[in-house]
């Protein structure tokens, strides 16, 4: 029984549509579902200069709101209110008429997965159209919360009737309980290409270029929750200790960025601003040249996945710590290339202090210095932490999240037809762990009948 997957999100794979972790999440999720053999569509607010529809990496990309985006070149959230209204009004009818109705009436099934508060009204509209057409029972709709943004604007009672509500961590589940919402926690994953190692020649060139510097990195929105001020104070503290730190900072367009750089200046740090000269790792290497007296370099252009992998693997540590972190996808991406992730302790449930990451609980720079320098003094232990991080990330790839979390949950939520269809897929695609497991034989005789196992 054929299943269509439709992913609804503001963010997406275009540089124009990338603003944070949602773009990484939705891109990796869509590609993993397509690689599993399902027809997969991603509906997002894409670059107005690109085709409205195209196929990439097995995923059908539908760029929406392009007529509005043409007047808002700063990115996906530029003019977001007009985009949100247009998305909710115009997308559900097109989704139904072009794809869902014929498929469902022909005996097919569908899964719709929508992301964040921007899509909540679109979900309500879609639910109404499916009910009016008499095909709602053949569609499983999930609405996912990646953060607490916009919660005050959501019609929660309507959303509960229209969709199963999910989120990305137990931490977020507990935060949402306070609002009277009990979501299903389905963790994020990392894309399989997150494990690609940087070109050794390029990596060696960057390390040679920054010889004698202590390289730290931070990539997050300029938001107080991301503890950017604490990161700047860590750099000031390390400089005071004579360690010649360099922070590569990639934030966003948020106003808090001005406060962050003002704080750097007030602490006597030298700040520079660079754009990547080109895509990929070589563009990053060129952008980080000639920084001998710079303490903080703000990267003001998009950093693509190849450049991110180089930065995360080459850095002495990557500051992914936050005061409020729903999941911490960047931390997993750091671990995937054996980078040293320095996380907080809210939604980063995969991080185990001293085993696969440094875990910070305060904004005190002395805490980072003690934990980081203590680990750095024992190279063997540091290598072990980095290797353990990569093993952790391997357990959180999107194919494994689909198999162990998403598909079993959809089978429960979607009723008997969905259960049969996904059960057949899981049976036909046994996991490598299952295939490699030893045969277990149960003894059926003796005084403790059925209680002994051997392999």
Coordinates of C-alpha atoms in Angstrom, one line a residue:
X1 CA 0.0 0.0 0.0
X2 CA 1.7 3.2 -1.2
X3 CA 2.4 6.0 1.3
X4 CA 3.1 9.5 0.4
X5 CA 5.1 11.7 2.8
X6 CA 4.5 15.5 2.8
X7 CA 6.7 17.7 5.0
X8 CA 5.5 21.3 5.7
X9 CA 8.1 23.8 6.9
X10 CA 9.1 27.4 6.5
X11 CA 12.8 26.5 6.4
X12 CA 14.3 24.2 3.8
X13 CA 17.5 23.4 1.8
X14 CA 18.0 26.7 -0.1
X15 CA 20.4 29.1 1.5
X16 CA 17.5 31.6 1.4
X17 CA 15.5 29.2 3.5
X18 CA 18.2 28.3 6.1
X19 CA 18.0 30.2 9.4
X20 CA 18.7 27.5 12.0
X21 CA 18.4 23.9 13.0
X22 CA 15.0 23.4 11.4
X23 CA 16.6 23.5 7.9
X24 CA 19.1 20.8 8.8
X25 CA 16.4 18.7 10.5
X26 CA 13.9 19.0 7.6
X27 CA 16.5 18.4 4.9
X28 CA 17.9 15.3 6.6
X29 CA 14.5 13.9 7.4
X30 CA 13.2 14.3 3.9
X31 CA 16.2 12.7 2.3
X32 CA 16.1 9.8 4.7
X33 CA 12.4 9.1 4.0
X34 CA 13.0 9.3 0.2
X35 CA 16.0 6.9 0.6
X36 CA 13.7 4.5 2.4
X37 CA 11.7 4.3 -0.8
X38 CA 8.7 6.5 -0.1
X39 CA 7.4 9.3 -2.3
X40 CA 8.5 12.4 -0.4
X41 CA 7.5 16.0 -0.9
X42 CA 8.9 19.1 1.0
X43 CA 6.8 22.2 0.9
X44 CA 8.9 25.2 2.1
X45 CA 9.4 29.0 1.7
X46 CA 12.2 28.8 -0.9
X47 CA 14.4 31.0 -2.9
X48 CA 12.2 33.1 -5.3
X49 CA 14.9 32.9 -8.0
X50 CA 14.7 29.1 -8.2
X51 CA 12.1 26.8 -9.8
X52 CA 8.8 26.5 -8.0
X53 CA 9.1 22.7 -8.2
X54 CA 12.1 20.5 -8.8
X55 CA 13.4 17.1 -7.7
X56 CA 16.6 16.9 -5.7
X57 CA 18.2 13.9 -3.9
X58 CA 14.9 11.9 -4.5
X59 CA 12.8 14.6 -2.8
X60 CA 10.1 16.7 -4.6
X61 CA 10.8 20.3 -3.6
X62 CA 7.9 22.7 -3.6
X63 CA 9.0 26.3 -3.1
X64 CA 6.0 28.3 -1.7
X65 CA 5.3 32.0 -1.2
X66 CA 7.8 32.9 -3.9
X67 CA 5.8 36.0 -5.1
X68 CA 6.2 37.4 -1.5
X69 CA 9.8 36.3 -1.1
X70 CA 10.7 38.2 -4.2
X71 CA 10.0 41.4 -2.2
X72 CA 11.8 40.2 0.9
X73 CA 15.4 39.2 -0.1
X74 CA 16.8 38.9 3.4
X75 CA 15.7 35.3 3.9
X76 CA 12.9 33.0 4.9
X77 CA 11.7 35.1 7.9
X78 CA 11.8 38.4 6.1
X79 CA 8.2 39.3 5.7
X80 CA 7.2 36.2 7.7
X81 CA 3.7 37.3 8.6
X82 CA 2.6 37.7 5.0
X83 CA 4.3 34.5 4.1
X84 CA 2.6 32.7 7.0
X85 CA -0.9 33.8 6.0
X86 CA -0.3 32.9 2.3
X87 CA 1.2 29.5 3.3
X88 CA -1.9 28.7 5.4
X89 CA -4.4 29.9 2.8
X90 CA -3.0 28.6 -0.5
X91 CA -0.9 25.6 0.2
X92 CA -3.4 23.1 1.6
X93 CA -5.8 23.3 -1.4
X94 CA -2.9 22.8 -3.8
X95 CA -1.5 19.9 -1.8
X96 CA -4.9 18.2 -1.8
X97 CA -5.8 18.8 -5.4
X98 CA -2.4 18.1 -6.9
X99 CA -1.4 15.1 -4.8
X100 CA -3.6 13.8 -2.0
X101 CA -7.1 13.4 -3.3
X102 CA -6.4 11.1 -6.2
X103 CA -3.8 9.2 -4.3
X104 CA -6.1 8.6 -1.3
X105 CA -9.2 7.7 -3.4
X106 CA -7.1 5.2 -5.2
X107 CA -6.4 3.3 -2.0
X108 CA -3.1 5.1 -1.0
X109 CA -2.1 6.5 2.4
X110 CA -0.3 9.7 3.4
X111 CA 1.7 11.2 6.2
X112 CA 1.9 14.9 6.7
X113 CA 4.5 16.3 9.0
X114 CA 4.4 20.0 9.8
X115 CA 7.0 22.0 11.6
X116 CA 6.7 24.9 14.0
X117 CA 4.0 27.5 14.8
X118 CA 4.2 29.0 11.3
X119 CA 2.5 25.9 9.9
X120 CA -0.2 25.4 12.6
X121 CA -3.0 27.2 10.6
X122 CA -2.1 25.3 7.5
X123 CA -2.6 22.1 9.4
X124 CA -6.0 23.2 10.5
X125 CA -7.0 24.2 7.0
X126 CA -5.7 20.9 5.6
X127 CA -7.5 18.8 8.2
X128 CA -10.8 20.6 7.3
X129 CA -10.3 19.9 3.6
X130 CA -9.6 16.2 4.1
X131 CA -12.6 15.8 6.4
X132 CA -14.9 17.5 3.9
X133 CA -13.6 15.1 1.2
X134 CA -14.2 12.1 3.4
X135 CA -10.5 10.9 3.3
X136 CA -9.2 12.2 6.6
X137 CA -8.9 8.6 8.0
X138 CA -6.3 7.8 5.3
X139 CA -3.9 10.6 6.4
X140 CA -1.7 10.7 9.5
X141 CA -0.9 14.3 10.4
X142 CA 1.9 15.2 12.8
X143 CA 2.7 18.7 14.0
X144 CA 6.1 19.2 15.5
X145 CA 7.4 21.7 18.0
X146 CA 11.2 22.5 17.7
X147 CA 11.0 25.3 20.2
X148 CA 8.6 27.4 22.2
X149 CA 8.4 30.2 19.7
X150 CA 4.9 31.4 18.7
X151 CA 3.1 29.2 21.2
X152 CA 0.9 32.0 22.3
X153 CA -0.5 32.2 18.7
X154 CA -1.5 28.6 18.4
X155 CA -5.1 27.3 18.7
X156 CA -4.1 24.3 20.8
X157 CA -7.5 22.8 21.1
X158 CA -8.0 22.9 17.3
X159 CA -4.5 21.6 16.7
X160 CA -5.1 18.6 19.0
X161 CA -8.1 17.7 17.0
X162 CA -6.3 18.1 13.7
X163 CA -3.0 16.4 14.4
X164 CA -0.9 14.4 16.7
X165 CA 1.5 16.8 18.4
X166 CA 5.2 15.9 18.6
X167 CA 8.4 17.4 19.8
X168 CA 12.1 16.7 19.7
X169 CA 13.1 15.8 23.3
X170 CA 11.9 14.8 26.7
X171 CA 13.0 18.3 27.9
X172 CA 10.6 19.9 25.4
X173 CA 7.8 17.5 26.4
X174 CA 8.1 18.6 30.0
X175 CA 8.2 22.3 29.0
X176 CA 5.0 21.8 27.0
X177 CA 3.2 20.0 29.8
X178 CA 3.0 23.3 31.6
X179 CA 0.8 24.5 28.7
X180 CA -1.5 21.6 29.0
X181 CA -0.1 19.9 25.9
X182 CA 1.3 16.3 26.1
X183 CA 3.4 15.8 22.9
X184 CA 5.1 12.6 21.7
X185 CA 8.9 12.9 21.8
X186 CA 10.6 11.8 18.6
X187 CA 14.3 12.8 18.6
X188 CA 16.1 14.6 15.8
X189 CA 18.6 12.8 13.6
X190 CA 21.7 13.7 11.6
X191 CA 22.1 13.2 7.9
X192 CA 24.4 10.5 6.8
X193 CA 26.6 13.0 5.0
X194 CA 27.3 14.6 8.3
X195 CA 29.9 11.9 8.9
X196 CA 32.0 12.8 5.8
X197 CA 35.5 13.7 6.9
X198 CA 37.1 16.9 5.5
X199 CA 39.8 16.7 2.9
X200 CA 43.0 16.1 4.9
X201 CA 44.9 18.5 2.7
X202 CA 42.5 21.3 3.4
X203 CA 42.2 20.5 7.1
X204 CA 46.0 20.5 7.5
X205 CA 46.1 23.8 5.7
X206 CA 43.6 25.4 8.1
X207 CA 45.5 24.0 11.1
X208 CA 48.8 25.3 9.7
X209 CA 47.3 28.7 9.0
X210 CA 46.0 28.9 12.6
X211 CA 49.1 27.4 14.3
X212 CA 49.5 28.6 17.9
X213 CA 45.8 29.7 18.2
X214 CA 43.2 28.0 20.3
X215 CA 40.3 27.7 17.8
X216 CA 36.8 27.7 19.1
X217 CA 33.5 27.9 17.1
X218 CA 29.9 28.8 17.7
X219 CA 27.0 28.6 15.3
X220 CA 23.6 29.6 16.5
X221 CA 21.0 32.4 16.2
X222 CA 21.9 35.6 18.0
X223 CA 19.5 34.9 20.8
X224 CA 20.2 35.4 24.6
X225 CA 19.1 31.7 25.1
X226 CA 22.2 30.6 23.1
X227 CA 24.5 32.2 25.6
X228 CA 26.5 34.2 23.1
X229 CA 27.6 36.6 25.9
X230 CA 29.0 33.7 27.9
X231 CA 30.9 32.6 24.8
X232 CA 32.5 36.0 24.4
X233 CA 33.4 36.0 28.1
X234 CA 35.0 32.6 27.7
X235 CA 37.2 34.0 24.9
X236 CA 38.2 37.0 27.1
X237 CA 39.0 34.6 30.0
X238 CA 41.2 32.4 27.7
X239 CA 43.0 35.4 26.3
X240 CA 43.7 36.6 29.8
X241 CA 45.2 33.2 30.5
X242 CA 47.6 33.7 27.5
X243 CA 46.1 31.0 25.3
X244 CA 45.5 33.1 22.1
X245 CA 41.9 32.1 21.4
X246 CA 40.1 32.7 18.2
X247 CA 36.3 32.4 18.1
X248 CA 34.7 31.8 14.7
X249 CA 31.2 33.0 15.2
X250 CA 28.3 32.5 12.9
X251 CA 25.0 34.0 14.1
X252 CA 22.0 35.5 12.3
X253 CA 20.4 38.8 11.6
X254 CA 18.9 39.2 15.1
X255 CA 19.4 42.4 17.0
X256 CA 21.2 40.6 19.9
X257 CA 24.2 40.2 17.6
X258 CA 25.0 43.9 18.2
X259 CA 25.0 43.4 22.0
X260 CA 27.3 40.4 21.6
X261 CA 29.9 42.3 19.5
X262 CA 29.6 45.3 21.8
X263 CA 30.4 43.1 24.8
X264 CA 33.4 41.8 22.9
X265 CA 34.7 45.3 22.4
X266 CA 34.0 46.2 26.0
X267 CA 36.2 43.3 27.1
X268 CA 39.0 44.4 24.9
X269 CA 38.6 41.8 22.2
X270 CA 39.5 42.5 18.6
X271 CA 36.6 41.7 16.3
X272 CA 36.6 41.2 12.5
X273 CA 33.9 40.4 10.1
X274 CA 34.4 38.1 7.1
X275 CA 32.4 36.6 4.3
X276 CA 33.2 33.2 2.8
X277 CA 34.9 33.8 -0.6
X278 CA 33.3 30.7 -2.0
X279 CA 31.5 27.5 -1.1
X280 CA 33.0 24.5 0.6
X281 CA 36.0 24.0 2.9
X282 CA 38.4 26.1 0.8
X283 CA 36.1 29.1 1.1
X284 CA 36.3 28.8 4.8
X285 CA 40.1 28.5 4.8
X286 CA 40.4 31.6 2.8
X287 CA 38.0 33.6 5.0
X288 CA 40.0 32.7 8.1
X289 CA 43.4 33.9 6.7
X290 CA 45.2 37.0 8.1
X291 CA 43.6 36.9 11.6
X292 CA 46.8 37.3 13.6
X293 CA 45.5 39.9 16.1
X294 CA 41.8 39.0 15.8
X295 CA 40.0 37.4 18.8
X296 CA 36.5 37.0 17.4
X297 CA 35.7 36.7 13.7
X298 CA 32.0 37.0 12.8
X299 CA 31.2 35.1 9.6
X300 CA 28.4 37.0 7.9
X301 CA 27.6 34.6 5.0
X302 CA 26.1 31.2 4.7
X303 CA 28.4 28.3 5.9
X304 CA 27.5 25.3 3.8
X305 CA 27.7 21.7 5.2
X306 CA 31.2 21.0 3.9
X307 CA 32.6 24.1 5.5
X308 CA 30.8 23.3 8.7
X309 CA 32.3 19.9 8.9
X310 CA 35.8 21.3 8.5
X311 CA 35.2 23.9 11.1
X312 CA 33.7 21.5 13.6
X313 CA 36.5 18.9 13.2
X314 CA 39.4 21.4 13.2
X315 CA 38.2 23.4 16.2
X316 CA 39.6 22.7 19.6
X317 CA 36.0 22.9 20.9
X318 CA 32.6 24.0 19.6
X319 CA 30.4 25.9 21.9
X320 CA 26.9 24.6 21.4
X321 CA 25.8 25.4 25.0
X322 CA 22.6 27.2 25.6
X323 CA 20.4 28.2 28.6
X324 CA 17.4 26.7 26.8
X325 CA 18.1 24.2 24.1
X326 CA 15.2 22.0 22.8
X327 CA 17.5 19.4 21.3
X328 CA 20.9 20.6 20.2
X329 CA 21.3 19.3 16.7
X330 CA 24.5 21.2 16.1
X331 CA 26.1 19.2 19.0
X332 CA 25.4 16.0 17.2
X333 CA 26.8 17.4 13.9
X334 CA 30.0 18.2 15.8
X335 CA 30.2 14.7 17.3
X336 CA 29.7 13.2 13.8
X337 CA 33.1 14.5 12.6
X338 CA 34.8 13.7 16.0
X339 CA 34.7 17.3 17.0
X340 CA 34.6 18.2 20.7
X341 CA 31.1 19.4 21.5
X342 CA 30.6 21.7 24.5
X343 CA 26.8 21.5 25.3
X344 CA 24.4 22.7 27.9
X345 CA 22.2 20.4 29.9
X346 CA 18.6 21.0 28.8
X347 CA 17.5 19.2 25.6
X348 CA 20.9 17.7 24.7
X349 CA 19.9 14.3 26.1
X350 CA 22.6 12.5 24.1
X351 CA 25.5 14.4 25.8
X352 CA 27.2 12.6 28.7
X353 CA 29.6 14.8 30.6
X354 CA 33.2 13.6 30.3
X355 CA 32.3 10.6 28.1
X356 CA 31.3 12.1 24.8
X357 CA 31.1 15.9 25.4
X358 CA 31.9 18.7 27.8
X359 CA 28.6 19.7 29.5
X360 CA 28.3 23.2 31.0
X361 CA 25.7 24.0 33.6
X362 CA 26.4 27.7 34.1
X363 CA 27.5 30.8 32.2
X364 CA 30.7 31.2 34.2
X365 CA 33.8 31.2 31.9
X366 CA 35.8 29.5 34.7
X367 CA 33.7 26.4 34.4
X368 CA 34.6 26.0 30.7
X369 CA 38.2 26.7 31.4
X370 CA 38.4 24.1 34.1
X371 CA 36.6 21.4 32.2
X372 CA 38.3 22.1 28.8
X373 CA 41.8 22.5 30.0
X374 CA 41.5 19.5 32.3
X375 CA 40.5 17.4 29.3
X376 CA 43.1 18.9 27.1
X377 CA 45.9 18.0 29.6
X378 CA 45.1 14.3 28.9
X379 CA 45.3 13.8 25.1
X380 CA 44.4 10.2 25.3
X381 CA 41.2 11.0 27.2
X382 CA 40.3 13.8 24.8
X383 CA 40.7 11.4 21.8
X384 CA 38.4 8.9 23.6
X385 CA 35.8 11.6 24.2
X386 CA 35.9 12.6 20.5
X387 CA 35.6 9.0 19.4
X388 CA 32.7 8.4 21.8
X389 CA 30.9 11.4 20.3
X390 CA 31.1 10.0 16.8
X391 CA 29.7 6.7 18.1
X392 CA 26.9 8.6 19.8
X393 CA 26.1 10.4 16.5
X394 CA 26.0 7.1 14.7
X395 CA 23.2 6.0 16.9
X396 CA 21.2 9.1 15.9
X397 CA 21.2 9.0 12.1
X398 CA 18.0 9.7 10.4
X399 CA 17.6 6.1 9.1
X400 CA 17.8 4.9 12.7
X401 CA 15.4 7.5 13.9
X402 CA 12.9 6.4 11.2
X403 CA 13.2 2.8 12.1
X404 CA 13.2 3.0 15.9
X405 CA 11.1 6.0 16.5
X406 CA 9.1 7.6 13.7
X407 CA 7.8 4.6 11.7
X408 CA 6.6 2.6 14.8
X409 CA 4.9 5.7 16.1
X410 CA 3.1 6.3 12.8
X411 CA 2.0 2.6 12.8
X412 CA 0.3 3.3 16.2
X413 CA -1.2 6.6 15.2
X414 CA -2.3 5.8 11.7
X415 CA -4.7 2.8 12.3
X416 CA -4.6 -0.7 10.8
X417 CA -3.8 0.3 7.2
X418 CA -0.8 2.3 8.2
X419 CA 0.3 -0.3 10.7
X420 CA 0.2 -3.0 7.9
X421 CA 2.0 -0.8 5.4
X422 CA 4.8 0.2 7.7
X423 CA 5.0 -3.2 9.3
X424 CA 5.6 -4.7 5.9
X425 CA 8.3 -2.1 5.2
X426 CA 10.1 -2.9 8.6
X427 CA 9.9 -6.6 7.9
X428 CA 11.3 -6.2 4.4
X429 CA 14.1 -3.9 5.6
X430 CA 15.6 -5.5 8.8
X431 CA 18.1 -3.3 10.6
X432 CA 21.8 -4.2 10.4
X433 CA 21.8 -4.8 14.2
X434 CA 19.0 -7.3 13.8
X435 CA 20.7 -9.2 11.0
X436 CA 24.0 -9.2 12.9
X437 CA 22.5 -10.4 16.2
X438 CA 23.4 -13.9 17.4
X439 CA 20.7 -16.6 17.4
X440 CA 19.1 -17.1 20.8
X441 CA 17.8 -20.5 21.6
X442 CA 15.4 -21.0 24.5
X443 CA 15.7 -24.3 26.4
X444 CA 12.3 -26.0 26.8
X445 CA 13.2 -28.8 29.2
X446 CA 14.6 -29.1 32.7
X447 CA 13.5 -27.9 36.1
X448 CA 13.5 -24.3 35.0
X449 CA 11.5 -24.8 31.8
X450 CA 11.9 -21.8 29.4
X451 CA 14.0 -19.8 31.7
X452 CA 17.5 -20.4 30.3
X453 CA 19.0 -18.9 27.2
X454 CA 22.1 -19.7 25.3
X455 CA 23.7 -18.4 22.2

